[in-house]
Short mmCIF file of N, CA and C and ligand atoms in Angstrom, two decimals:
data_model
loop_
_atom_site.label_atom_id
_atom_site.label_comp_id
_atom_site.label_asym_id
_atom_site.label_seq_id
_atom_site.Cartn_x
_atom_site.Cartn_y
_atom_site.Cartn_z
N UNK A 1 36.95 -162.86 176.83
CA UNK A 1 36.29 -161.58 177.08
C UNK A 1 35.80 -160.95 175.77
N UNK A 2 36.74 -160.73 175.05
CA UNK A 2 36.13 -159.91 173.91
C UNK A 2 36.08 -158.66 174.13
N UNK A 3 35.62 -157.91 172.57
CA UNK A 3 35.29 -156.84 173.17
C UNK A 3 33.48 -156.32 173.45
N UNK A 4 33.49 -154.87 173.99
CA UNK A 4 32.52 -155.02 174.98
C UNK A 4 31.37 -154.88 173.72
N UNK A 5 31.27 -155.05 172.71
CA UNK A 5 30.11 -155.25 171.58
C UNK A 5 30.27 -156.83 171.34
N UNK A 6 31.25 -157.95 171.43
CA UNK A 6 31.32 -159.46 171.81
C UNK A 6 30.45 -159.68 173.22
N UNK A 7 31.09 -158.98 173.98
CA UNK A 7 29.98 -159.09 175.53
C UNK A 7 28.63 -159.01 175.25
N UNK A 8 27.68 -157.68 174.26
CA UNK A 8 26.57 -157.63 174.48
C UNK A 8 25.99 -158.79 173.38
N UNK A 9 26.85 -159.15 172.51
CA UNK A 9 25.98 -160.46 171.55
C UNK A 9 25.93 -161.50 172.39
N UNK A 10 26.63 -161.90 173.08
CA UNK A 10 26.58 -163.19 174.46
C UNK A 10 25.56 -162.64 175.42
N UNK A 11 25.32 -161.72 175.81
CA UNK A 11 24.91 -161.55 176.75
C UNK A 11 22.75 -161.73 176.57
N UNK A 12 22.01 -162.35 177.75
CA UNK A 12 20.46 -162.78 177.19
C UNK A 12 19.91 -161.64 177.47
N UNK A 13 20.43 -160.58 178.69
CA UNK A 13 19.71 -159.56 179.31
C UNK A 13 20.62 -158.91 179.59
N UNK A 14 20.57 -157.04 179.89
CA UNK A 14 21.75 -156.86 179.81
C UNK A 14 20.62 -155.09 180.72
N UNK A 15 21.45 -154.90 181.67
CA UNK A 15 21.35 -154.03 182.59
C UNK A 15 21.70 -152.63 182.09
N UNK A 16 21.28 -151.55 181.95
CA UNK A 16 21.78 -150.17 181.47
C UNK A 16 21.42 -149.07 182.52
N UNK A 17 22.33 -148.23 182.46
CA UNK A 17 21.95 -146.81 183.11
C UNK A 17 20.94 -146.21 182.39
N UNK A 18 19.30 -145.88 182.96
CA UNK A 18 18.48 -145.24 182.57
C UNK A 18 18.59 -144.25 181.84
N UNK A 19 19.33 -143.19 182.19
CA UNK A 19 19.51 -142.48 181.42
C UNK A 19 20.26 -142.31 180.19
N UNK A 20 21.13 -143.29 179.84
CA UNK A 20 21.55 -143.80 178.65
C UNK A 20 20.43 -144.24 177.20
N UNK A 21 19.64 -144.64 177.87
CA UNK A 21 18.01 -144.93 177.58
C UNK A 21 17.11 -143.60 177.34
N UNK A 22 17.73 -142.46 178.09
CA UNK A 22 16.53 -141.34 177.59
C UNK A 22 15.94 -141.11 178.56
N UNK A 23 15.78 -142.20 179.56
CA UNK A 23 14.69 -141.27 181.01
C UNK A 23 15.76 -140.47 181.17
N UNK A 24 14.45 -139.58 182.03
CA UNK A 24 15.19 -137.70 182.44
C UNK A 24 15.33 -138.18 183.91
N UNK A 25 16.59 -138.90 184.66
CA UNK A 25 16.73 -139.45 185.76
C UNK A 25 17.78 -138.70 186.15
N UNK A 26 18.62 -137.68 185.49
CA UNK A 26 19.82 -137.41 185.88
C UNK A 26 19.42 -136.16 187.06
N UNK A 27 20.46 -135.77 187.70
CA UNK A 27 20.49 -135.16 188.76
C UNK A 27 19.81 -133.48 188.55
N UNK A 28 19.85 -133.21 187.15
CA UNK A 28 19.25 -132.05 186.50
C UNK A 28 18.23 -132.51 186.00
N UNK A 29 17.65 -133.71 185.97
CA UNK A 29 16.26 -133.70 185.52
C UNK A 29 16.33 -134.06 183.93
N UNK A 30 17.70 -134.07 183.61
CA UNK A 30 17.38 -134.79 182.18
C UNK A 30 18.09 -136.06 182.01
N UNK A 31 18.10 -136.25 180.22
CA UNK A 31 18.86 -137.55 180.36
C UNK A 31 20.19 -137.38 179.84
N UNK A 32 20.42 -138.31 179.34
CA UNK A 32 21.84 -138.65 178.81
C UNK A 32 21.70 -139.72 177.61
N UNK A 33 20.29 -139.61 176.86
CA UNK A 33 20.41 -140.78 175.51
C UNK A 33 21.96 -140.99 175.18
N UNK A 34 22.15 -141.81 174.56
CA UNK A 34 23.39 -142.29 173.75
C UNK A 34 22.76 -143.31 172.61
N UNK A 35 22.68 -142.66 171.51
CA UNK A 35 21.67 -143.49 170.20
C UNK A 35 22.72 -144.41 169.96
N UNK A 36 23.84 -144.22 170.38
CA UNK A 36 25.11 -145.37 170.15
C UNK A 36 24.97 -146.68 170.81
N UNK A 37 24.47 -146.30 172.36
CA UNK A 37 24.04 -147.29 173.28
C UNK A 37 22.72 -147.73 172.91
N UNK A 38 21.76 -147.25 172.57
CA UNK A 38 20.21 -147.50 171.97
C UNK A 38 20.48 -148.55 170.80
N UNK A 39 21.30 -147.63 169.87
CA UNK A 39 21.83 -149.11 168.54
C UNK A 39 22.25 -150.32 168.71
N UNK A 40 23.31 -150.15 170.25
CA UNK A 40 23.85 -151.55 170.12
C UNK A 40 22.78 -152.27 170.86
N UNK A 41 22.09 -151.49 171.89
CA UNK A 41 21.30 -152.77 172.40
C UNK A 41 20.07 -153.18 171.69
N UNK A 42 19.53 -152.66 170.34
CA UNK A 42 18.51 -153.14 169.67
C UNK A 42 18.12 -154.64 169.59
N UNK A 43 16.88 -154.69 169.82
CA UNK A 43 16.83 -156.26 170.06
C UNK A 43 17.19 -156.87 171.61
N UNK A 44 17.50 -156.33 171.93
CA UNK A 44 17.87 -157.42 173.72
C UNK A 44 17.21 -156.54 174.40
N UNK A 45 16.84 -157.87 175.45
CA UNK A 45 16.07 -157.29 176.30
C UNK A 45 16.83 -156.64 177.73
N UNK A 46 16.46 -155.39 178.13
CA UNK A 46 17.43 -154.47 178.81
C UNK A 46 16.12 -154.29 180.27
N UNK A 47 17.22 -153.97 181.04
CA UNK A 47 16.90 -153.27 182.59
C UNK A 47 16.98 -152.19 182.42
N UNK A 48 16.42 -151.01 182.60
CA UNK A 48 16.91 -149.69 182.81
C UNK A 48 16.99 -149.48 184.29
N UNK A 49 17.81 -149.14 184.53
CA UNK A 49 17.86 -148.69 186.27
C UNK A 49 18.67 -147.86 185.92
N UNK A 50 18.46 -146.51 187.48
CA UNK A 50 18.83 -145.79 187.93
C UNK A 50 19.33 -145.66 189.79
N UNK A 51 20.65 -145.85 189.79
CA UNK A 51 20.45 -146.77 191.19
C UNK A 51 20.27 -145.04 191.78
N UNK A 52 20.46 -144.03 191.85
CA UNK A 52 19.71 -142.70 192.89
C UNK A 52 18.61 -142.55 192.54
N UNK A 53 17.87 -142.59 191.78
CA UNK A 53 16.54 -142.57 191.67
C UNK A 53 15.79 -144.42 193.07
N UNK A 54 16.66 -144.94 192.64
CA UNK A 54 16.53 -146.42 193.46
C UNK A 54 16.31 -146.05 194.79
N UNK A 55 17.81 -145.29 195.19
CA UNK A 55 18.09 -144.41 196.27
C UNK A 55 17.29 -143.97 196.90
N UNK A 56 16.32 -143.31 196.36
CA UNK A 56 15.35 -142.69 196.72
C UNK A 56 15.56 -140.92 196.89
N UNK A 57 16.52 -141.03 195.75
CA UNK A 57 17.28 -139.65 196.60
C UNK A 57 16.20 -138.22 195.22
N UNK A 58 15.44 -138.85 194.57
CA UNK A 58 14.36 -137.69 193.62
C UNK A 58 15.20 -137.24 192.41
N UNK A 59 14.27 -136.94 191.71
CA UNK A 59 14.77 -135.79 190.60
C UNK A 59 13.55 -134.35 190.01
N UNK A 60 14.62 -133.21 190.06
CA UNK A 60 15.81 -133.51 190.25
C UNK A 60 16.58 -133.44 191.61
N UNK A 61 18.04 -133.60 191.63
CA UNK A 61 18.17 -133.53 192.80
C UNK A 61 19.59 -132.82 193.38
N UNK A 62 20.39 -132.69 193.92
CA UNK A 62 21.88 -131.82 194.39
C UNK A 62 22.70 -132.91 193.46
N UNK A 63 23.43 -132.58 192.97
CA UNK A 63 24.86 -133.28 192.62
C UNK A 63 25.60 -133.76 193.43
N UNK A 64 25.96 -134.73 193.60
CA UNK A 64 26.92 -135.51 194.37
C UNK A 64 28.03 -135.89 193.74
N UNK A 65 29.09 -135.92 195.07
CA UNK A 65 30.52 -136.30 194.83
C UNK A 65 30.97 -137.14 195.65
N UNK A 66 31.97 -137.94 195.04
CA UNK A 66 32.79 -139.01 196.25
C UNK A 66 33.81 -138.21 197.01
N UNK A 67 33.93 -138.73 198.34
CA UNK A 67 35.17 -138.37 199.10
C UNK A 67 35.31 -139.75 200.13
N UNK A 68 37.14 -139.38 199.88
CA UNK A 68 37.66 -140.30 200.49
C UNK A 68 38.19 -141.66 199.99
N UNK A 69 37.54 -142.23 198.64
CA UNK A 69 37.82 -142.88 197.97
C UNK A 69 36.61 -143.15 197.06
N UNK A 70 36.64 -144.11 196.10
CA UNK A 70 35.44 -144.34 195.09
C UNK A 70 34.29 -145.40 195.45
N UNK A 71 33.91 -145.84 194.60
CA UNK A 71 33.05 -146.59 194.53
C UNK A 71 33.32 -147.80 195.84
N UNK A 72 34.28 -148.48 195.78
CA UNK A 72 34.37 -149.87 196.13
C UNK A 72 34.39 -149.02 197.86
N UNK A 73 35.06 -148.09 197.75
CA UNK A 73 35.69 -147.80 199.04
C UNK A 73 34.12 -147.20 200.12
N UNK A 74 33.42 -146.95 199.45
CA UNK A 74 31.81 -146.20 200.15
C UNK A 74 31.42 -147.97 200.25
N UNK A 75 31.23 -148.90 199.45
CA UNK A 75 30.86 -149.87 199.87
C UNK A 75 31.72 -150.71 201.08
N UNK A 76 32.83 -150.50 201.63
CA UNK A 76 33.87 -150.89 202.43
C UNK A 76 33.57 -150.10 203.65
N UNK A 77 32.67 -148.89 203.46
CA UNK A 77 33.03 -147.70 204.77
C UNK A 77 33.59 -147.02 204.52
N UNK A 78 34.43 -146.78 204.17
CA UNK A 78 35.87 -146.45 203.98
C UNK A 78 35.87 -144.45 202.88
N UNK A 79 34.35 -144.41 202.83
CA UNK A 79 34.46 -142.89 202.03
C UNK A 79 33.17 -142.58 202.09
N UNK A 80 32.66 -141.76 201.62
CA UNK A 80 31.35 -140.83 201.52
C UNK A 80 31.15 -140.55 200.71
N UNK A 81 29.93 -140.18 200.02
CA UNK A 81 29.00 -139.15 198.52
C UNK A 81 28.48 -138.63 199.79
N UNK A 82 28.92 -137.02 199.60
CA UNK A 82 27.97 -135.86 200.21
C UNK A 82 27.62 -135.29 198.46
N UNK A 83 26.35 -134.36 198.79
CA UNK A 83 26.02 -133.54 197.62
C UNK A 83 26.76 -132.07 197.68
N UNK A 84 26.83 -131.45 196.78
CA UNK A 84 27.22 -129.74 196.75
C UNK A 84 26.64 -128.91 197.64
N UNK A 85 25.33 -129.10 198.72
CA UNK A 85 24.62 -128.87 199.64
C UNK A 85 25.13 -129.07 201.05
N UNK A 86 26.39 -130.43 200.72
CA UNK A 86 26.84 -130.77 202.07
C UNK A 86 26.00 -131.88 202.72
N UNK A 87 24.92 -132.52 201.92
CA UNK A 87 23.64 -133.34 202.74
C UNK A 87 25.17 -135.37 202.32
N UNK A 88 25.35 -135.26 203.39
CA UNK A 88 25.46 -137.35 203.17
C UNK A 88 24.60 -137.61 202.67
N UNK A 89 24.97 -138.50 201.47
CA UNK A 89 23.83 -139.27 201.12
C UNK A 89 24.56 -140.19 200.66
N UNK A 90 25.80 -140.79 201.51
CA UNK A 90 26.16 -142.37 201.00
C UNK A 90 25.16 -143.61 201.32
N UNK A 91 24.36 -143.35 202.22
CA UNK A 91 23.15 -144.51 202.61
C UNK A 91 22.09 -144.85 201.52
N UNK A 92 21.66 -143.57 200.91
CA UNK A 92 21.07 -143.17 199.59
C UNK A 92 21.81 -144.10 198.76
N UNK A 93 22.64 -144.23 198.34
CA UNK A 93 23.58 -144.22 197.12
C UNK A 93 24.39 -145.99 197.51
N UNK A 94 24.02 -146.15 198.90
CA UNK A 94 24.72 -147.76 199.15
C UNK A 94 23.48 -148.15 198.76
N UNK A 95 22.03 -147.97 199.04
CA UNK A 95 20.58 -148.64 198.99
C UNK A 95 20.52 -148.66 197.34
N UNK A 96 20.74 -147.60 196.42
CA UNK A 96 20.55 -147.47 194.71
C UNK A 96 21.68 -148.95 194.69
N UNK A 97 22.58 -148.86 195.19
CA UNK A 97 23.42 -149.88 194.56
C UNK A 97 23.02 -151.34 194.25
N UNK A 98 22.34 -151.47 196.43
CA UNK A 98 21.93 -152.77 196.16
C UNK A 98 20.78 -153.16 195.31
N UNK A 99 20.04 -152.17 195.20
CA UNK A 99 18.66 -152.60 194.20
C UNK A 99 18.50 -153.00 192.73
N UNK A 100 20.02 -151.70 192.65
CA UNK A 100 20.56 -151.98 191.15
C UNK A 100 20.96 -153.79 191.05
N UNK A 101 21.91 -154.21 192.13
CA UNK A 101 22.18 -155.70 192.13
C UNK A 101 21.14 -156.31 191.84
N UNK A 102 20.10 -156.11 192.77
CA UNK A 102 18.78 -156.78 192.85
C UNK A 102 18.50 -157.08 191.45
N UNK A 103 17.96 -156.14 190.79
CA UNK A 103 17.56 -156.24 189.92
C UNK A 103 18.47 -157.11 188.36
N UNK A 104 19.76 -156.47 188.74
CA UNK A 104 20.74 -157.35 187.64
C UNK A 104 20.43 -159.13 187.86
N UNK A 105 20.35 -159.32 189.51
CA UNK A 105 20.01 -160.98 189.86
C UNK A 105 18.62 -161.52 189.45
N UNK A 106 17.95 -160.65 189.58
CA UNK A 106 16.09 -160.88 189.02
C UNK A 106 15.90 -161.67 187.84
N UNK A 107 16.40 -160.28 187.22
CA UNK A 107 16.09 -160.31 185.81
C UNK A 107 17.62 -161.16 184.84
N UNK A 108 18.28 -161.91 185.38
CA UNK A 108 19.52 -162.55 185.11
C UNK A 108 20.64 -161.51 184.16
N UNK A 109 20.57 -160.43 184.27
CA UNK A 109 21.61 -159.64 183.67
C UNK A 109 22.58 -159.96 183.89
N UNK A 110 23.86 -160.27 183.40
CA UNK A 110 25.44 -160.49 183.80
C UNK A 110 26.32 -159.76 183.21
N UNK A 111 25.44 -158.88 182.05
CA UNK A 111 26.31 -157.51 181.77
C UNK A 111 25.31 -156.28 182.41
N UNK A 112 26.00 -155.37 182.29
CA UNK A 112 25.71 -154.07 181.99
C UNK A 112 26.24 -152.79 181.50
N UNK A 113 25.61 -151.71 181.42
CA UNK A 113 25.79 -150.73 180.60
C UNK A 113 26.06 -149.76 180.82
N UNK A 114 26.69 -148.86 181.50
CA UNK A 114 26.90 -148.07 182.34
C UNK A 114 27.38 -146.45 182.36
N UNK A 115 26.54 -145.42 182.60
CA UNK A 115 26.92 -144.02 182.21
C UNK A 115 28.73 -143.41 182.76
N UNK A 116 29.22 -143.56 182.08
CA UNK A 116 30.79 -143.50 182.55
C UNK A 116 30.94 -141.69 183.69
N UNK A 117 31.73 -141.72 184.11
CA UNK A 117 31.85 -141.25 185.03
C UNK A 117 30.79 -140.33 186.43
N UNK A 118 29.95 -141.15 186.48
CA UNK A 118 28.70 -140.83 187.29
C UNK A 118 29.49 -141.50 189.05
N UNK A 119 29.12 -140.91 190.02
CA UNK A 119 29.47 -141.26 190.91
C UNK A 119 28.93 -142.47 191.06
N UNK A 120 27.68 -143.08 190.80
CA UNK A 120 26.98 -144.41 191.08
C UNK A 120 27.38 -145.25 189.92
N UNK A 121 27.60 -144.75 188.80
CA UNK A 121 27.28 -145.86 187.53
C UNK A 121 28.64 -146.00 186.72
N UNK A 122 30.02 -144.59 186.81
CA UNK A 122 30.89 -144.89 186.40
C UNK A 122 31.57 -145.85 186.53
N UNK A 123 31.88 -146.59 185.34
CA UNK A 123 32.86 -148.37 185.44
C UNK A 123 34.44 -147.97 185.32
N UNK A 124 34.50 -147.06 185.15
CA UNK A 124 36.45 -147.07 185.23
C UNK A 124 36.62 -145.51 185.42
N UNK A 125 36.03 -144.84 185.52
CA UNK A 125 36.52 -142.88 185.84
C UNK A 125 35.34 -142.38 186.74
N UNK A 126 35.75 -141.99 187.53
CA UNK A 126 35.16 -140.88 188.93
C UNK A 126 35.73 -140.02 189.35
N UNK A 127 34.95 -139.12 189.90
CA UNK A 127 35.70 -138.00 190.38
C UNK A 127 35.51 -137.70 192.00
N UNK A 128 37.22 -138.02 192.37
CA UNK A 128 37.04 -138.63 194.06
C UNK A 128 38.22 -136.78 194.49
N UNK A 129 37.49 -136.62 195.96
CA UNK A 129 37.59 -135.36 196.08
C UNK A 129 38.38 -134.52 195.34
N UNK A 130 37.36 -134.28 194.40
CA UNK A 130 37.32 -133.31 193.49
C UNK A 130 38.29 -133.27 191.75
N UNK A 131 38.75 -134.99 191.50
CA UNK A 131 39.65 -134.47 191.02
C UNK A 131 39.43 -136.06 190.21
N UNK A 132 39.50 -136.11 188.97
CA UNK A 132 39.23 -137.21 188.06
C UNK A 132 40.02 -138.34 188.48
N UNK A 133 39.69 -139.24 188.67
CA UNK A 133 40.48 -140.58 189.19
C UNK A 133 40.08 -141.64 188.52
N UNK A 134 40.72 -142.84 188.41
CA UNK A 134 40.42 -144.15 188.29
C UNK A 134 39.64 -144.67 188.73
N UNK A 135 38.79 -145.14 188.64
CA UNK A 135 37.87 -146.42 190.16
C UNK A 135 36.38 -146.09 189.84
N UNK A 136 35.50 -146.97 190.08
CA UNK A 136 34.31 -147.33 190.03
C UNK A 136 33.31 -145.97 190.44
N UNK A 137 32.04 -146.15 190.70
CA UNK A 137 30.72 -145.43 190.83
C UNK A 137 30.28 -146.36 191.96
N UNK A 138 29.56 -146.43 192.95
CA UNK A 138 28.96 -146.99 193.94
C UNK A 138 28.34 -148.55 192.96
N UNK A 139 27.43 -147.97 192.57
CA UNK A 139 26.72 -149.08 192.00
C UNK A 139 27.88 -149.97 190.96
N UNK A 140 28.08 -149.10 190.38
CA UNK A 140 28.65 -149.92 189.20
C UNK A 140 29.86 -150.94 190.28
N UNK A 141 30.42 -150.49 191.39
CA UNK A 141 31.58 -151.46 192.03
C UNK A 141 30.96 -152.59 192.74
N UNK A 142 29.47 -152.42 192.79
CA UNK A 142 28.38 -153.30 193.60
C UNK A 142 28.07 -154.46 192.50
N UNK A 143 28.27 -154.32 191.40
CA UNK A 143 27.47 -154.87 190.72
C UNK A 143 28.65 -156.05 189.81
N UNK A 144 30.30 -155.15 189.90
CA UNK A 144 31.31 -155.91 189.36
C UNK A 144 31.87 -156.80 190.63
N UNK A 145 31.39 -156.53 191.68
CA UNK A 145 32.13 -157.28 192.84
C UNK A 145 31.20 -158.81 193.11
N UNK A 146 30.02 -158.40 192.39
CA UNK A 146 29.28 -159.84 191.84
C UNK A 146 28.98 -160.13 190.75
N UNK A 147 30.12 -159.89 190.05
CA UNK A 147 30.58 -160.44 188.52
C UNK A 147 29.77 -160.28 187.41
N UNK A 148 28.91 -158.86 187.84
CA UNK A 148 28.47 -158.49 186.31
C UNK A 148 29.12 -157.69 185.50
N UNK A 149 29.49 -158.46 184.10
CA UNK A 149 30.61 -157.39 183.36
C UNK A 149 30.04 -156.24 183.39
N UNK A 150 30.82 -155.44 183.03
CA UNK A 150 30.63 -153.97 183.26
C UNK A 150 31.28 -153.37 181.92
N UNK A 151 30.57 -152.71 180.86
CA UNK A 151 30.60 -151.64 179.83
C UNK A 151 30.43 -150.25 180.11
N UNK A 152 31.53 -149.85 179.75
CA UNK A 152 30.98 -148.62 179.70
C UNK A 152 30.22 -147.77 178.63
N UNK A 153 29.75 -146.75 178.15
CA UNK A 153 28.85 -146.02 177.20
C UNK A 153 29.79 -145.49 176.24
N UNK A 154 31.16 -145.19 177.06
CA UNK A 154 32.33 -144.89 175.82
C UNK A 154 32.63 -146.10 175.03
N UNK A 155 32.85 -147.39 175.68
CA UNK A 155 33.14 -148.35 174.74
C UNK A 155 32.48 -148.86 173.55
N UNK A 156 31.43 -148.42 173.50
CA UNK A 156 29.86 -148.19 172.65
C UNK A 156 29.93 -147.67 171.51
N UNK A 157 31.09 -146.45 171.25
CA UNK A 157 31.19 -145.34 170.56
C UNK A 157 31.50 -145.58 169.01
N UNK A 158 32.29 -146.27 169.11
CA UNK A 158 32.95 -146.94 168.15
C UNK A 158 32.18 -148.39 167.93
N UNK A 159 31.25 -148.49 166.34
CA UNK A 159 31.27 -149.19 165.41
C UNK A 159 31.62 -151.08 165.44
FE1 LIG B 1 22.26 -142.13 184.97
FE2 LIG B 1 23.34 -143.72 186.80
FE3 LIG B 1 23.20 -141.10 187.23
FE4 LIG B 1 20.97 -142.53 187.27
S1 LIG B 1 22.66 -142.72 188.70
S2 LIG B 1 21.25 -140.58 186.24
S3 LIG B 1 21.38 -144.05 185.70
S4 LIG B 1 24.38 -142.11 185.64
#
């Protein structure tokens, strides 16, 4: 394994959360650069995706939260992303996932890059009714359950 700066020198193509990148995809309409994440991936060739923008769900757009369980568990049935509005939009947010896959299989990505605690893109912290937890982002559990490593933007931080 290594660590996750060993992952991105192995890696030929390598999948990132858009907004890690600088598009203004986030749910407020902006981004989330990380010049940390920009540095390490200099030189490789990257995916930017945004699996709610994928979704189709706009920007900007309501904030969403998990309930019921995280990531893996909305892909199981087993939980929901409603927004702060009250609108479901786990169908939204199962469709960003698969496209996000899509695209990791396309374009042969087997890593990716991932905005840490986002309901779709967080790789190890979410916040499941209402309250910081362990466990995946929709997408990001879509995308490790077909074995693309998964980085997060904190692991980046550090040099
Ligand atoms: Fe960034 Fe992922 Fe949220 Fe899109 S879904 S704004 S890529 S964290």
């Amino acid at each position: 394994m290594g660590t996750a700066r060993d992952q991105l020198a192995r890696a030929d193509v390598v999948l990132c959360s858009a907004c890690l990148f600088g598009f203004d995809c986030r749910y407020d309409a902006r981004d989330k650069r990380k010049p940390h994440v920009v540095e390490a991936l200099r030189g490789k060739p990257v995916v930017p995706v945004c699996p709610e923008m994928a979704g189709e769900l706009g920007v900007p757009r309501p904030p969403a939260d998990l309930f019921g369980g995280a990531g893996g568990a909305v892909l199981d049935g087993e939980a929901r992303v409603v927004t702060r509005e009250g609108r479901d939009v786990t169908g939204a947010f199962l469709a960003g996932a698969a496209l996000a896959l899509e695209a990791a299989r396309r374009y042969g990505a087997a890593v990716a890059v991932l905005k840490e605690g986002s309901p779709s893109c967080g790789s190890r912290r979410v916040v499941v009714d209402g309250a910081s937890t362990v466990g995946m982002g929709v997408a990001a559990a879509a995308l490790a359950r077909a074995g693309v490593a998964l980085i997060s933007d904190e692991d980046l931080e550090q040099p």
